[in-house]
mmCIF file of C-alpha atoms in Angstrom:
data_model
loop_
_atom_site.group_PDB
_atom_site.id
_atom_site.type_symbol
_atom_site.label_atom_id
_atom_site.label_comp_id
_atom_site.label_asym_id
_atom_site.label_seq_id
_atom_site.Cartn_x
_atom_site.Cartn_y
_atom_site.Cartn_z
ATOM 1 C CA UNK A 1 18.249 2.290 16.251
ATOM 2 C CA UNK A 2 19.908 1.678 12.847
ATOM 3 C CA UNK A 3 18.486 2.267 9.429
ATOM 4 C CA UNK A 4 18.661 -1.418 8.713
ATOM 5 C CA UNK A 5 16.704 -2.429 11.841
ATOM 6 C CA UNK A 6 14.046 0.145 11.071
ATOM 7 C CA UNK A 7 13.813 -0.927 7.399
ATOM 8 C CA UNK A 8 13.371 -4.565 8.500
ATOM 9 C CA UNK A 9 10.733 -3.570 10.985
ATOM 10 C CA UNK A 10 8.747 -1.539 8.376
ATOM 11 C CA UNK A 11 9.202 -4.409 5.853
ATOM 12 C CA UNK A 12 7.487 -6.711 8.366
ATOM 13 C CA UNK A 13 4.677 -4.327 9.615
ATOM 14 C CA UNK A 14 4.106 -2.001 6.538
ATOM 15 C CA UNK A 15 1.915 -3.000 3.569
ATOM 16 C CA UNK A 16 4.293 -3.997 0.838
ATOM 17 C CA UNK A 17 2.147 -2.284 -1.737
ATOM 18 C CA UNK A 18 2.777 0.972 0.119
ATOM 19 C CA UNK A 19 6.441 0.355 0.865
ATOM 20 C CA UNK A 20 8.682 -1.625 -1.483
ATOM 21 C CA UNK A 21 5.828 -1.970 -3.892
ATOM 22 C CA UNK A 22 6.309 1.664 -4.868
ATOM 23 C CA UNK A 23 9.976 1.223 -5.569
ATOM 24 C CA UNK A 24 13.160 1.172 -3.523
ATOM 25 C CA UNK A 25 13.537 4.848 -3.516
ATOM 26 C CA UNK A 26 10.081 5.312 -2.020
ATOM 27 C CA UNK A 27 10.896 2.694 0.603
ATOM 28 C CA UNK A 28 14.086 4.431 1.444
ATOM 29 C CA UNK A 29 12.315 7.894 1.827
ATOM 30 C CA UNK A 30 9.640 6.305 4.031
ATOM 31 C CA UNK A 31 12.290 4.735 6.260
ATOM 32 C CA UNK A 32 14.213 7.973 6.504
ATOM 33 C CA UNK A 33 10.974 9.797 7.371
ATOM 34 C CA UNK A 34 10.356 7.356 10.289
ATOM 35 C CA UNK A 35 13.945 7.611 11.369
ATOM 36 C CA UNK A 36 13.632 11.430 11.603
ATOM 37 C CA UNK A 37 10.327 11.095 13.602
ATOM 38 C CA UNK A 38 11.956 8.661 16.045
ATOM 39 C CA UNK A 39 14.984 10.890 16.554
ATOM 40 C CA UNK A 40 12.863 14.017 17.006
ATOM 41 C CA UNK A 41 9.852 12.721 18.896
ATOM 42 C CA UNK A 42 10.854 9.318 20.260
ATOM 43 C CA UNK A 43 7.817 7.804 18.677
ATOM 44 C CA UNK A 44 6.147 7.501 15.299
ATOM 45 C CA UNK A 45 2.877 6.264 13.834
ATOM 46 C CA UNK A 46 1.765 3.848 11.188
ATOM 47 C CA UNK A 47 -1.833 4.501 9.928
ATOM 48 C CA UNK A 48 -4.282 1.693 9.364
ATOM 49 C CA UNK A 49 -3.793 2.265 5.590
ATOM 50 C CA UNK A 50 -0.216 1.300 5.883
ATOM 51 C CA UNK A 51 -0.438 -1.254 8.610
ATOM 52 C CA UNK A 52 -0.388 -4.956 7.487
ATOM 53 C CA UNK A 53 -3.165 -5.741 10.076
ATOM 54 C CA UNK A 54 -5.197 -2.685 8.927
ATOM 55 C CA UNK A 55 -5.356 -1.280 12.510
ATOM 56 C CA UNK A 56 -2.591 1.286 12.725
ATOM 57 C CA UNK A 57 -0.129 1.635 15.626
ATOM 58 C CA UNK A 58 2.393 3.740 17.416
ATOM 59 C CA UNK A 59 5.965 2.543 17.899
ATOM 60 C CA UNK A 60 9.096 3.869 19.824
ATOM 61 C CA UNK A 61 12.773 3.900 19.307
ATOM 62 C CA UNK A 62 13.063 0.312 20.616
ATOM 63 C CA UNK A 63 10.478 -0.725 17.997
ATOM 64 C CA UNK A 64 7.847 -1.559 20.609
ATOM 65 C CA UNK A 65 4.434 -1.465 19.096
ATOM 66 C CA UNK A 66 1.490 0.150 20.956
ATOM 67 C CA UNK A 67 -2.010 -0.354 19.642
ATOM 68 C CA UNK A 68 -5.335 1.135 20.804
ATOM 69 C CA UNK A 69 -8.623 2.455 19.735
ATOM 70 C CA UNK A 70 -7.206 5.946 18.931
ATOM 71 C CA UNK A 71 -3.896 7.774 19.035
ATOM 72 C CA UNK A 72 -3.338 11.257 20.468
ATOM 73 C CA UNK A 73 -0.610 13.026 18.534
ATOM 74 C CA UNK A 74 1.848 15.080 20.621
ATOM 75 C CA UNK A 75 0.912 18.326 18.828
ATOM 76 C CA UNK A 76 -2.779 17.874 19.650
ATOM 77 C CA UNK A 77 -2.584 16.245 23.035
ATOM 78 C CA UNK A 78 -6.047 15.640 24.479
ATOM 79 C CA UNK A 79 -7.766 15.647 21.066
ATOM 80 C CA UNK A 80 -8.808 12.598 19.106
ATOM 81 C CA UNK A 81 -6.961 13.039 15.813
ATOM 82 C CA UNK A 82 -6.746 9.638 14.182
ATOM 83 C CA UNK A 83 -9.019 6.692 14.306
ATOM 84 C CA UNK A 84 -7.713 3.300 13.556
#
């Protein structure tokens, strides 16, 4: 996983108004945040508010996208924490 690959991935799947539409510094911070999540947890999440398709999804270090009716966050396993 490189910063450039992740940035391109987010550019494709993240709403532009919430990514580059907020300025390049904001886009850089968002990319770095996702990079840290992937390094620490192996997965990260994009909410329906940021998702281009408006559904939200989980993705892994290989940039595989997983979509579903809900996502269970690791810190609250077994509890419904986010509806998409």
